[in-house]
Amino acid sequence: MAQPPAFVFNILETPEDQGQDPSPYDESEVHDSFHQLIQEQSQRAAEEGLELRVLPQREPGPETLGASGSGHQALLGPEGVPDYSTATLRILASMPSRTIGRSRGAILSQYYNRTVRLRRRGSRPPLGGVGRSARPSLRLYDLELDPTAFQEEEKRTLLVKELQGLTVAQRDHMLRGMPLSLAEKRSLREESWTQSGKQRGPQGRRGLLPCCSRLRYACGLALHSLGLALLSALQALTPWRYALKQIGGQFGSSVLSYFLFLKTLLAFNALLLLPLLAFIVGVQAAFPPAPADSVPTFTGLELLTGGGRFSHSVMYYGYYSNTTLNQLCGPPLDGSQCTPEAGGLPYNMPLAYLFTMGMSFFITCITLVYSMSRSFGESYRVGSTSGVHAITVFCSWDYKVTQKWPSRLQQDNIRTQLKNPVSAEREWELLALPLVVCLLNLGAPYLYRGLAALERHDSPILEVYVAICRNLILKMVILGILCYHWLGRRVGALKGQCWENFVGQELYRLMVMDFVFTLLDTLFGELVWRFISEKQRKKRGKPEFDIARNVLELIYGQTLTWLGVLFSPLLPAMQIVKLLVLFYVKKMSLMANCRAPRRPWLASHMSTVFVSLLCFPSFLGAAIFLCYAIWQVRPSSICGPFRTLDTMYEAGKVWVRHLEKAGPRVSWLPWIHRYLVENTFPIYLVSALLLAVIYLNIQVVKGQRKVICLLKEQISNEGEDKIFLINKLHSVYEGKERSRVGRAQEAEMPPTLPADERDAR
Amino acid sequence: MEKPSLGRGQPTASGHAASLQFPGCPGSRDFPDAPYRIPPKVAPATACGRAHRRFCELLPQEHRSVEESLQIRVSLEQILSLPELKANPFKERICRVFSTSPTRDSLSFEDFLDLLSVFSDTATPDIKSHYAFRIFDFDDDGTLNRDDLSQLVNCLTGEGEDTRLSASEMKQLIDNILEESDIDRDGTINLSEFQHVISRSPDFASSFKIVL
């Protein structure tokens, strides 16, 4: 049975105590338990035959310590603030939960504990040499609760010693996370480094030579510096850092999210373009096919229509050859295969086209899903309770805003939010009806406005979401109809001609028109609207930057790119140019014509929504279109790399058959193709596995939610314990005070009583 | 529309914070062996260099040498005149939290770097929430009690008389806040409870940012 540790209790009863405000800056306080004192008190109470004073039971009114529903006992002053004595307040102020945010010693202790835990994660502490106590908790040597008075210097030395036991990366990571000043961190790092460099010999257990560890440290340092230099070079390449800061400073995070989304789309297009350039466009440009009979000359109109000279260039599908390039071989003598001469690297163009398209889409898919899941993970947390007040008050101020007017606008927004908060559940319930109505009224834009006037939403955020949904459905339906039109009807109508070129050109034209109309709308529409609103309303009535509509335009443009890349491999390059121009045009128009949005936006939630919209209707639709085009549609017979095949996918099959004939060395590839790709059983297996993983994840999240509830209950119970102990402590102090005052009064009373009192006795 | 007065001349480079984080600064990775010795020149193209330049702009002309600028302290009013802080309702609290002088009314270059490092991209959310707590703790007692919360709300809603919340609205709001975030029901919000609330908001790390 373990001995309870012996605590020393030290009440400072000097008169100076009364005037001082207790603050955790006073580290000289010994914060201990009062076990001995309570024992003393209960002994005295038992001797005097008194019970410990029971505090008056009070009804839990609104003045109790912010509690609701559970009756707490508290001594309350006139304003509802607990009226504790100064000595009690002093002890309260040195409680670990209050000092951790302020005092350096507490922070050092906390990080000492963390470092110890980190170091001991791999190995258990040795059982021998533990000390007198057999309790497992004491083995871990919790510095925060250790009652022996550790000065700050000793805590620091201990921390430095522990830091030396970590690897360099772990040490840096730990130091980076410490909320200390830079000078402190620097000195800690220097001390832990120099001392570990000086230690020789007693590292025998690890068996490391000191020179090797120094060399490793130097190499790590060099690599880290190189990494930092590369990162800074990359950041220097992004030319928009100042522009983004300007926009964020003037218009806030929500408008900034549009421009960040534009930057993300730029990155996606670059990712799509690079494999295409490397494996298709570049190769075909290096080995151009035999020129056609009549190649029209370049006139300026091709930039708008996409036809003419452009039809006979690497721009479109029809230009690409369906043979193996760079195959220098003689005529086949006996119908056997052509053996390439030395120096030539044969390049099977149809195969390359198919595989590169598939690979680019696959990479784009992985990147999209990864970024969507990452932003989703950041936006939504397990165990988030309802209630928006605390989050609004603590997290809603945007420190990036540097101008006076947007700052005042933020204050207005926050005030409105605080006065009329809308909880999340109500929003989703209200969404059900508008969604149903949406689905029933497709393709009727003029009805939308009427409906918006009829539905009176309580929250502006809901209006925005509903508007996004409606416009999105409209655009997707239009694109769906177009796809059906191309793949269903046009293929049949253009039997003898190069229909892929035609589809590519249509998409090119759509993109160009979309770009032109966006430019016109931005340059003139917002300008005209600003003049109209200024004249009409005669106040600062600049139009707001409509984030939802602009983001939908971007997504629409990106969908067009993804739809058309199969038929026009250079379309991403055009999209990149369009996005670059759009950034500057939108920024210019924003600065000149718009003002900061009045409605409060949750910027990170919106980013998640944008990326999800990009992934689900947009990319998924394009991927379905691509799959259908590759698997089911017959390519045209006069142009393109698949002109002799039944479907584009056959290029892969042809190659597999070719490999089968090639010999036993590569027989695993056709085997994989026959049993894993053509067979449907593995697909079912993989789907079943995925479903199982998803279900397990859902169960894990449910379990975590339960654990969070239990922990919250436990913390609340601990809080009640704490209040109980504080009240007991207060009663003890009061008792002491009263007895002290009583003794002082007795000492002050004159030794002889007046005559009548003596008579009365 | 007033434009911020920022120098655009220098090429923008890494945004990493000081010491372990700011390269090119005294005591940083570039000088791992040196004790805190003042180097002859602070590298201009890094984030530290930008910070140093902005700090020097606040000093009078005769004190702008490198050695002096690293020792001298700048008064609170001058720091509050920086365009990045001018429109911030918490600007005074921010300066007081990072000031290491005994009267807490002046900032040295080290303190300025501390401030920028906490508000930069590279500070962990833990550090940001830690310092946010200290900024919101108006009476510096280690917890957010009702007074702190009401002062915080007043900063957020505006200084004018017509923009403040009424007494009953304020009381209701503070009751709601304590109900949502005071897990141990002691009437105040300590650091752990504050960090718990912050962890639920993904916007915090990106909005608790000041970019030079």
PDB file of N, CA and C in Angstrom, chain A residues 68 98 101-102 172 176 179 181-182 186 189-190 193 221 231-232 235-236 241-242 245 250 378 385 387 389-390 393-395 397 399-400 403 407 411 415 419 604 716 719 722-723, chain B residues 1-2 6 8 12 14-16 18 20-21 27 29 33-34 50 84 87-89 110 114 127 140 155-157 163 165 173 176 179-180 183-186 202-203 206-207 209 211:
ATOM      1  N   SER A  68     -25.827  25.285 -15.708  1.00  0.00           N
ATOM      2  CA  SER A  68     -27.243  25.210 -16.028  1.00  0.00           C
ATOM      3  C   SER A  68     -27.702  23.805 -15.735  1.00  0.00           C
ATOM      4  N   ARG A  98      -4.895  27.011 -14.573  1.00  0.00           N
ATOM      5  CA  ARG A  98      -4.842  28.439 -14.873  1.00  0.00           C
ATOM      6  C   ARG A  98      -3.438  28.899 -15.183  1.00  0.00           C
ATOM      7  N   GLY A 101      -1.524  28.433 -19.167  1.00  0.00           N
ATOM      8  CA  GLY A 101      -1.564  29.371 -20.274  1.00  0.00           C
ATOM      9  C   GLY A 101      -0.592  30.515 -20.122  1.00  0.00           C
ATOM     10  N   ARG A 102      -0.016  30.669 -18.957  1.00  0.00           N
ATOM     11  CA  ARG A 102       0.725  31.896 -18.719  1.00  0.00           C
ATOM     12  C   ARG A 102       2.170  31.671 -18.372  1.00  0.00           C
ATOM     13  N   ASP A 172      13.357  19.136 -33.231  1.00  0.00           N
ATOM     14  CA  ASP A 172      12.915  20.350 -33.917  1.00  0.00           C
ATOM     15  C   ASP A 172      11.412  20.456 -33.924  1.00  0.00           C
ATOM     16  N   ARG A 176       9.381  23.441 -32.248  1.00  0.00           N
ATOM     17  CA  ARG A 176       8.544  24.290 -33.086  1.00  0.00           C
ATOM     18  C   ARG A 176       7.152  24.450 -32.468  1.00  0.00           C
ATOM     19  N   PRO A 179       4.947  27.021 -27.202  1.00  0.00           N
ATOM     20  CA  PRO A 179       4.547  28.432 -27.212  1.00  0.00           C
ATOM     21  C   PRO A 179       5.459  29.309 -26.371  1.00  0.00           C
ATOM     22  N   SER A 181       8.928  32.199 -26.354  1.00  0.00           N
ATOM     23  CA  SER A 181       9.466  33.226 -27.242  1.00  0.00           C
ATOM     24  C   SER A 181      10.636  32.654 -28.022  1.00  0.00           C
ATOM     25  N   LEU A 182      10.988  33.333 -29.108  1.00  0.00           N
ATOM     26  CA  LEU A 182      12.022  32.821 -30.002  1.00  0.00           C
ATOM     27  C   LEU A 182      13.370  32.712 -29.309  1.00  0.00           C
ATOM     28  N   ARG A 186      15.523  29.326 -29.059  1.00  0.00           N
ATOM     29  CA  ARG A 186      16.865  29.275 -29.611  1.00  0.00           C
ATOM     30  C   ARG A 186      17.838  28.760 -28.559  1.00  0.00           C
ATOM     31  N   ARG A 189      17.434  25.080 -27.957  1.00  0.00           N
ATOM     32  CA  ARG A 189      17.972  24.274 -29.045  1.00  0.00           C
ATOM     33  C   ARG A 189      19.485  24.234 -28.978  1.00  0.00           C
ATOM     34  N   GLU A 190      20.095  25.401 -28.714  1.00  0.00           N
ATOM     35  CA  GLU A 190      21.544  25.435 -28.642  1.00  0.00           C
ATOM     36  C   GLU A 190      22.060  24.562 -27.515  1.00  0.00           C
ATOM     37  N   TRP A 193      21.734  20.931 -28.312  1.00  0.00           N
ATOM     38  CA  TRP A 193      22.642  20.482 -29.371  1.00  0.00           C
ATOM     39  C   TRP A 193      24.067  20.390 -28.869  1.00  0.00           C
ATOM     40  N   LEU A 221      20.992  18.703 -41.817  1.00  0.00           N
ATOM     41  CA  LEU A 221      20.924  20.158 -41.875  1.00  0.00           C
ATOM     42  C   LEU A 221      21.024  20.639 -43.317  1.00  0.00           C
ATOM     43  N   LEU A 231      11.787  25.362 -51.612  1.00  0.00           N
ATOM     44  CA  LEU A 231      10.443  25.845 -51.290  1.00  0.00           C
ATOM     45  C   LEU A 231      10.340  27.342 -51.511  1.00  0.00           C
ATOM     46  N   SER A 232      11.393  28.056 -51.109  1.00  0.00           N
ATOM     47  CA  SER A 232      11.326  29.505 -51.279  1.00  0.00           C
ATOM     48  C   SER A 232      11.384  29.856 -52.753  1.00  0.00           C
ATOM     49  N   GLN A 235       7.947  29.302 -54.087  1.00  0.00           N
ATOM     50  CA  GLN A 235       7.041  30.372 -53.657  1.00  0.00           C
ATOM     51  C   GLN A 235       7.338  31.650 -54.399  1.00  0.00           C
ATOM     52  N   ALA A 236       8.606  31.866 -54.728  1.00  0.00           N
ATOM     53  CA  ALA A 236       8.943  33.087 -55.461  1.00  0.00           C
ATOM     54  C   ALA A 236       8.368  33.025 -56.867  1.00  0.00           C
ATOM     55  N   ARG A 241       1.367  36.415 -55.037  1.00  0.00           N
ATOM     56  CA  ARG A 241       1.341  36.496 -53.581  1.00  0.00           C
ATOM     57  C   ARG A 241       0.862  37.876 -53.125  1.00  0.00           C
ATOM     58  N   TYR A 242       1.381  38.927 -53.749  1.00  0.00           N
ATOM     59  CA  TYR A 242       0.970  40.262 -53.332  1.00  0.00           C
ATOM     60  C   TYR A 242      -0.467  40.536 -53.717  1.00  0.00           C
ATOM     61  N   LYS A 245      -2.771  38.882 -51.321  1.00  0.00           N
ATOM     62  CA  LYS A 245      -2.782  39.579 -50.032  1.00  0.00           C
ATOM     63  C   LYS A 245      -3.636  40.842 -50.111  1.00  0.00           C
ATOM     64  N   GLN A 250      -8.588  43.530 -48.483  1.00  0.00           N
ATOM     65  CA  GLN A 250      -9.682  44.447 -48.752  1.00  0.00           C
ATOM     66  C   GLN A 250     -11.047  43.796 -48.722  1.00  0.00           C
ATOM     67  N   GLU A 378     -10.782  18.733 -42.773  1.00  0.00           N
ATOM     68  CA  GLU A 378     -10.523  19.930 -41.990  1.00  0.00           C
ATOM     69  C   GLU A 378     -11.809  20.632 -41.618  1.00  0.00           C
ATOM     70  N   THR A 385     -20.336  19.762 -31.226  1.00  0.00           N
ATOM     71  CA  THR A 385     -21.671  19.941 -30.661  1.00  0.00           C
ATOM     72  C   THR A 385     -22.356  21.100 -31.349  1.00  0.00           C
ATOM     73  N   GLY A 387     -24.382  24.701 -31.424  1.00  0.00           N
ATOM     74  CA  GLY A 387     -24.071  25.945 -30.736  1.00  0.00           C
ATOM     75  C   GLY A 387     -22.999  26.697 -31.469  1.00  0.00           C
ATOM     76  N   HIS A 389     -22.264  30.104 -30.740  1.00  0.00           N
ATOM     77  CA  HIS A 389     -21.853  31.357 -30.117  1.00  0.00           C
ATOM     78  C   HIS A 389     -20.367  31.382 -29.824  1.00  0.00           C
ATOM     79  N   ALA A 390     -19.876  30.294 -29.189  1.00  0.00           N
ATOM     80  CA  ALA A 390     -18.458  30.301 -28.798  1.00  0.00           C
ATOM     81  C   ALA A 390     -17.567  30.386 -30.036  1.00  0.00           C
ATOM     82  N   VAL A 393     -17.616  33.882 -31.523  1.00  0.00           N
ATOM     83  CA  VAL A 393     -16.894  34.906 -30.774  1.00  0.00           C
ATOM     84  C   VAL A 393     -15.386  34.666 -30.842  1.00  0.00           C
ATOM     85  N   PHE A 394     -14.959  33.406 -30.793  1.00  0.00           N
ATOM     86  CA  PHE A 394     -13.516  33.169 -30.722  1.00  0.00           C
ATOM     87  C   PHE A 394     -12.848  33.132 -32.075  1.00  0.00           C
ATOM     88  N   CYS A 395     -13.545  32.661 -33.107  1.00  0.00           N
ATOM     89  CA  CYS A 395     -12.847  32.339 -34.354  1.00  0.00           C
ATOM     90  C   CYS A 395     -13.236  33.189 -35.537  1.00  0.00           C
ATOM     91  N   TRP A 397     -13.108  36.444 -36.224  1.00  0.00           N
ATOM     92  CA  TRP A 397     -12.443  37.656 -36.684  1.00  0.00           C
ATOM     93  C   TRP A 397     -11.349  37.303 -37.670  1.00  0.00           C
ATOM     94  N   TYR A 399      -8.064  38.265 -39.282  1.00  0.00           N
ATOM     95  CA  TYR A 399      -6.966  39.181 -38.998  1.00  0.00           C
ATOM     96  C   TYR A 399      -6.287  39.682 -40.250  1.00  0.00           C
ATOM     97  N   LYS A 400      -6.639  39.082 -41.412  1.00  0.00           N
ATOM     98  CA  LYS A 400      -5.978  39.522 -42.632  1.00  0.00           C
ATOM     99  C   LYS A 400      -6.493  40.869 -43.113  1.00  0.00           C
ATOM    100  N   GLN A 403      -7.986  47.038 -43.963  1.00  0.00           N
ATOM    101  CA  GLN A 403      -8.570  48.340 -44.259  1.00  0.00           C
ATOM    102  C   GLN A 403      -9.676  48.649 -43.272  1.00  0.00           C
ATOM    103  N   SER A 407     -13.068  46.269 -42.204  1.00  0.00           N
ATOM    104  CA  SER A 407     -13.013  45.911 -40.799  1.00  0.00           C
ATOM    105  C   SER A 407     -14.324  46.269 -40.119  1.00  0.00           C
ATOM    106  N   GLN A 411     -17.274  43.875 -38.389  1.00  0.00           N
ATOM    107  CA  GLN A 411     -17.893  44.075 -37.085  1.00  0.00           C
ATOM    108  C   GLN A 411     -19.414  44.043 -37.214  1.00  0.00           C
ATOM    109  N   ARG A 415     -21.805  41.309 -35.441  1.00  0.00           N
ATOM    110  CA  ARG A 415     -22.888  41.726 -34.549  1.00  0.00           C
ATOM    111  C   ARG A 415     -24.204  41.115 -34.993  1.00  0.00           C
ATOM    112  N   LYS A 419     -26.493  38.440 -32.842  1.00  0.00           N
ATOM    113  CA  LYS A 419     -27.857  38.728 -32.415  1.00  0.00           C
ATOM    114  C   LYS A 419     -28.844  37.702 -32.946  1.00  0.00           C
ATOM    115  N   SER A 604     -13.835  28.274 -45.289  1.00  0.00           N
ATOM    116  CA  SER A 604     -13.276  26.952 -45.525  1.00  0.00           C
ATOM    117  C   SER A 604     -14.370  25.969 -45.907  1.00  0.00           C
ATOM    118  N   SER A 716     -16.897  17.228 -16.420  1.00  0.00           N
ATOM    119  CA  SER A 716     -17.881  17.996 -15.668  1.00  0.00           C
ATOM    120  C   SER A 716     -17.928  17.533 -14.220  1.00  0.00           C
ATOM    121  N   GLY A 719     -15.066  18.917 -12.405  1.00  0.00           N
ATOM    122  CA  GLY A 719     -15.308  20.319 -12.089  1.00  0.00           C
ATOM    123  C   GLY A 719     -16.126  20.474 -10.823  1.00  0.00           C
ATOM    124  N   LYS A 722     -13.968  19.935  -7.924  1.00  0.00           N
ATOM    125  CA  LYS A 722     -13.101  21.083  -7.696  1.00  0.00           C
ATOM    126  C   LYS A 722     -13.839  22.177  -6.940  1.00  0.00           C
ATOM    127  N   ILE A 723     -15.051  22.447  -7.342  1.00  0.00           N
ATOM    128  CA  ILE A 723     -15.821  23.500  -6.666  1.00  0.00           C
ATOM    129  C   ILE A 723     -16.079  23.106  -5.228  1.00  0.00           C
TER     130      ILE A 723
ATOM    131  N   MET B   1     -10.265  54.742 -52.062  1.00  0.00           N
ATOM    132  CA  MET B   1      -9.875  53.507 -51.388  1.00  0.00           C
ATOM    133  C   MET B   1      -8.390  53.566 -51.058  1.00  0.00           C
ATOM    134  N   GLU B   2      -8.072  53.515 -49.770  1.00  0.00           N
ATOM    135  CA  GLU B   2      -6.654  53.693 -49.412  1.00  0.00           C
ATOM    136  C   GLU B   2      -5.901  52.397 -49.714  1.00  0.00           C
ATOM    137  N   LEU B   6       3.013  49.393 -48.779  1.00  0.00           N
ATOM    138  CA  LEU B   6       3.907  48.245 -48.637  1.00  0.00           C
ATOM    139  C   LEU B   6       4.993  48.335 -49.672  1.00  0.00           C
ATOM    140  N   ARG B   8       7.131  46.844 -52.428  1.00  0.00           N
ATOM    141  CA  ARG B   8       7.021  45.703 -53.322  1.00  0.00           C
ATOM    142  C   ARG B   8       8.349  45.387 -53.965  1.00  0.00           C
ATOM    143  N   THR B  12       9.696  38.226 -53.241  1.00  0.00           N
ATOM    144  CA  THR B  12       9.157  37.519 -52.080  1.00  0.00           C
ATOM    145  C   THR B  12       9.728  36.108 -52.049  1.00  0.00           C
ATOM    146  N   SER B  14      10.781  32.807 -48.995  1.00  0.00           N
ATOM    147  CA  SER B  14      10.132  31.871 -48.074  1.00  0.00           C
ATOM    148  C   SER B  14       9.341  32.584 -46.992  1.00  0.00           C
ATOM    149  N   GLY B  15       8.290  31.976 -46.584  1.00  0.00           N
ATOM    150  CA  GLY B  15       7.479  32.589 -45.519  1.00  0.00           C
ATOM    151  C   GLY B  15       7.724  31.938 -44.181  1.00  0.00           C
ATOM    152  N   HIS B  16       8.851  31.294 -44.021  1.00  0.00           N
ATOM    153  CA  HIS B  16       9.047  30.573 -42.772  1.00  0.00           C
ATOM    154  C   HIS B  16       9.480  31.498 -41.657  1.00  0.00           C
ATOM    155  N   ALA B  18      10.994  32.699 -37.705  1.00  0.00           N
ATOM    156  CA  ALA B  18      12.390  32.957 -37.329  1.00  0.00           C
ATOM    157  C   ALA B  18      13.070  31.811 -36.619  1.00  0.00           C
ATOM    158  N   LEU B  20      14.399  28.795 -35.680  1.00  0.00           N
ATOM    159  CA  LEU B  20      14.200  27.535 -36.366  1.00  0.00           C
ATOM    160  C   LEU B  20      13.496  27.809 -37.666  1.00  0.00           C
ATOM    161  N   GLN B  21      12.919  28.953 -37.764  1.00  0.00           N
ATOM    162  CA  GLN B  21      11.979  29.202 -38.825  1.00  0.00           C
ATOM    163  C   GLN B  21      12.409  30.313 -39.765  1.00  0.00           C
ATOM    164  N   GLY B  27      21.214  33.601 -34.941  1.00  0.00           N
ATOM    165  CA  GLY B  27      20.839  32.409 -34.200  1.00  0.00           C
ATOM    166  C   GLY B  27      20.019  31.430 -35.008  1.00  0.00           C
ATOM    167  N   ARG B  29      19.327  28.759 -38.491  1.00  0.00           N
ATOM    168  CA  ARG B  29      20.023  27.585 -39.007  1.00  0.00           C
ATOM    169  C   ARG B  29      21.292  27.952 -39.748  1.00  0.00           C
ATOM    170  N   ASP B  33      26.204  27.352 -34.979  1.00  0.00           N
ATOM    171  CA  ASP B  33      27.145  27.269 -33.881  1.00  0.00           C
ATOM    172  C   ASP B  33      27.254  28.564 -33.110  1.00  0.00           C
ATOM    173  N   ALA B  34      26.790  29.625 -33.692  1.00  0.00           N
ATOM    174  CA  ALA B  34      27.061  30.916 -33.058  1.00  0.00           C
ATOM    175  C   ALA B  34      26.122  31.131 -31.891  1.00  0.00           C
ATOM    176  N   ARG B  50      12.386  41.170 -44.574  1.00  0.00           N
ATOM    177  CA  ARG B  50      11.246  42.076 -44.742  1.00  0.00           C
ATOM    178  C   ARG B  50      10.814  42.650 -43.407  1.00  0.00           C
ATOM    179  N   GLU B  84      -0.875  46.942 -41.026  1.00  0.00           N
ATOM    180  CA  GLU B  84      -1.471  45.624 -40.801  1.00  0.00           C
ATOM    181  C   GLU B  84      -2.228  45.552 -39.491  1.00  0.00           C
ATOM    182  N   ALA B  87      -6.297  48.464 -38.334  1.00  0.00           N
ATOM    183  CA  ALA B  87      -7.748  48.247 -38.349  1.00  0.00           C
ATOM    184  C   ALA B  87      -8.159  47.092 -37.469  1.00  0.00           C
ATOM    185  N   ASN B  88      -7.237  46.577 -36.672  1.00  0.00           N
ATOM    186  CA  ASN B  88      -7.533  45.396 -35.873  1.00  0.00           C
ATOM    187  C   ASN B  88      -8.001  45.822 -34.485  1.00  0.00           C
ATOM    188  N   PRO B  89      -9.167  45.379 -34.035  1.00  0.00           N
ATOM    189  CA  PRO B  89      -9.632  45.816 -32.712  1.00  0.00           C
ATOM    190  C   PRO B  89      -8.822  45.265 -31.562  1.00  0.00           C
ATOM    191  N   GLU B 110      13.101  41.426 -31.436  1.00  0.00           N
ATOM    192  CA  GLU B 110      12.806  40.032 -31.093  1.00  0.00           C
ATOM    193  C   GLU B 110      11.319  39.840 -30.850  1.00  0.00           C
ATOM    194  N   ASP B 114       8.682  37.545 -32.840  1.00  0.00           N
ATOM    195  CA  ASP B 114       7.771  36.622 -32.156  1.00  0.00           C
ATOM    196  C   ASP B 114       6.354  36.799 -32.669  1.00  0.00           C
ATOM    197  N   ILE B 127       0.030  26.659 -31.247  1.00  0.00           N
ATOM    198  CA  ILE B 127       0.646  27.925 -30.856  1.00  0.00           C
ATOM    199  C   ILE B 127      -0.320  29.069 -31.086  1.00  0.00           C
ATOM    200  N   ASP B 140      -5.360  39.070 -17.734  1.00  0.00           N
ATOM    201  CA  ASP B 140      -4.137  38.291 -17.522  1.00  0.00           C
ATOM    202  C   ASP B 140      -4.190  37.391 -16.312  1.00  0.00           C
ATOM    203  N   CYS B 155     -15.168  44.360 -28.298  1.00  0.00           N
ATOM    204  CA  CYS B 155     -14.166  44.601 -29.345  1.00  0.00           C
ATOM    205  C   CYS B 155     -14.678  44.119 -30.693  1.00  0.00           C
ATOM    206  N   LEU B 156     -15.371  42.980 -30.679  1.00  0.00           N
ATOM    207  CA  LEU B 156     -15.811  42.413 -31.954  1.00  0.00           C
ATOM    208  C   LEU B 156     -16.938  43.202 -32.579  1.00  0.00           C
ATOM    209  N   THR B 157     -17.811  43.757 -31.743  1.00  0.00           N
ATOM    210  CA  THR B 157     -18.983  44.385 -32.343  1.00  0.00           C
ATOM    211  C   THR B 157     -18.778  45.847 -32.657  1.00  0.00           C
ATOM    212  N   THR B 163     -23.340  50.474 -31.420  1.00  0.00           N
ATOM    213  CA  THR B 163     -23.025  49.156 -31.961  1.00  0.00           C
ATOM    214  C   THR B 163     -22.874  48.107 -30.870  1.00  0.00           C
ATOM    215  N   LEU B 165     -23.761  45.589 -27.759  1.00  0.00           N
ATOM    216  CA  LEU B 165     -24.943  44.820 -27.385  1.00  0.00           C
ATOM    217  C   LEU B 165     -25.509  45.396 -26.090  1.00  0.00           C
ATOM    218  N   LEU B 173     -25.704  36.177 -24.212  1.00  0.00           N
ATOM    219  CA  LEU B 173     -24.641  35.662 -25.077  1.00  0.00           C
ATOM    220  C   LEU B 173     -23.557  34.977 -24.255  1.00  0.00           C
ATOM    221  N   ASN B 176     -24.654  31.714 -23.036  1.00  0.00           N
ATOM    222  CA  ASN B 176     -24.595  30.706 -24.105  1.00  0.00           C
ATOM    223  C   ASN B 176     -23.169  30.228 -24.340  1.00  0.00           C
ATOM    224  N   GLU B 179     -22.102  27.996 -21.592  1.00  0.00           N
ATOM    225  CA  GLU B 179     -22.799  26.717 -21.698  1.00  0.00           C
ATOM    226  C   GLU B 179     -22.148  25.825 -22.740  1.00  0.00           C
ATOM    227  N   GLU B 180     -21.736  26.446 -23.849  1.00  0.00           N
ATOM    228  CA  GLU B 180     -21.165  25.627 -24.918  1.00  0.00           C
ATOM    229  C   GLU B 180     -19.736  25.207 -24.650  1.00  0.00           C
ATOM    230  N   ILE B 183     -16.610  23.185 -20.000  1.00  0.00           N
ATOM    231  CA  ILE B 183     -16.937  21.790 -19.781  1.00  0.00           C
ATOM    232  C   ILE B 183     -16.942  21.447 -18.291  1.00  0.00           C
ATOM    233  N   ASP B 184     -16.013  22.031 -17.514  1.00  0.00           N
ATOM    234  CA  ASP B 184     -15.972  21.634 -16.112  1.00  0.00           C
ATOM    235  C   ASP B 184     -16.829  22.536 -15.241  1.00  0.00           C
ATOM    236  N   ARG B 185     -17.575  23.429 -15.870  1.00  0.00           N
ATOM    237  CA  ARG B 185     -18.628  24.189 -15.166  1.00  0.00           C
ATOM    238  C   ARG B 185     -18.084  24.961 -13.978  1.00  0.00           C
ATOM    239  N   ASP B 186     -16.980  25.662 -14.182  1.00  0.00           N
ATOM    240  CA  ASP B 186     -16.509  26.481 -13.079  1.00  0.00           C
ATOM    241  C   ASP B 186     -16.715  27.968 -13.358  1.00  0.00           C
ATOM    242  N   PRO B 202     -12.307  25.074 -38.532  1.00  0.00           N
ATOM    243  CA  PRO B 202     -11.181  24.962 -39.453  1.00  0.00           C
ATOM    244  C   PRO B 202     -10.735  26.305 -40.003  1.00  0.00           C
ATOM    245  N   ASP B 203     -11.586  27.342 -39.820  1.00  0.00           N
ATOM    246  CA  ASP B 203     -11.228  28.649 -40.368  1.00  0.00           C
ATOM    247  C   ASP B 203     -10.197  29.365 -39.529  1.00  0.00           C
ATOM    248  N   SER B 206      -6.514  29.877 -40.712  1.00  0.00           N
ATOM    249  CA  SER B 206      -6.297  30.757 -41.855  1.00  0.00           C
ATOM    250  C   SER B 206      -6.715  32.183 -41.576  1.00  0.00           C
ATOM    251  N   SER B 207      -7.587  32.393 -40.587  1.00  0.00           N
ATOM    252  CA  SER B 207      -7.949  33.779 -40.323  1.00  0.00           C
ATOM    253  C   SER B 207      -7.041  34.412 -39.277  1.00  0.00           C
ATOM    254  N   LYS B 209      -4.083  35.207 -39.118  1.00  0.00           N
ATOM    255  CA  LYS B 209      -2.869  35.346 -39.894  1.00  0.00           C
ATOM    256  C   LYS B 209      -2.660  36.798 -40.239  1.00  0.00           C
ATOM    257  N   VAL B 211      -0.039  38.981 -42.628  1.00  0.00           N
ATOM    258  CA  VAL B 211       1.021  38.815 -43.621  1.00  0.00           C
ATOM    259  C   VAL B 211       1.684  40.161 -43.843  1.00  0.00           C
TER     260      VAL B 211
END
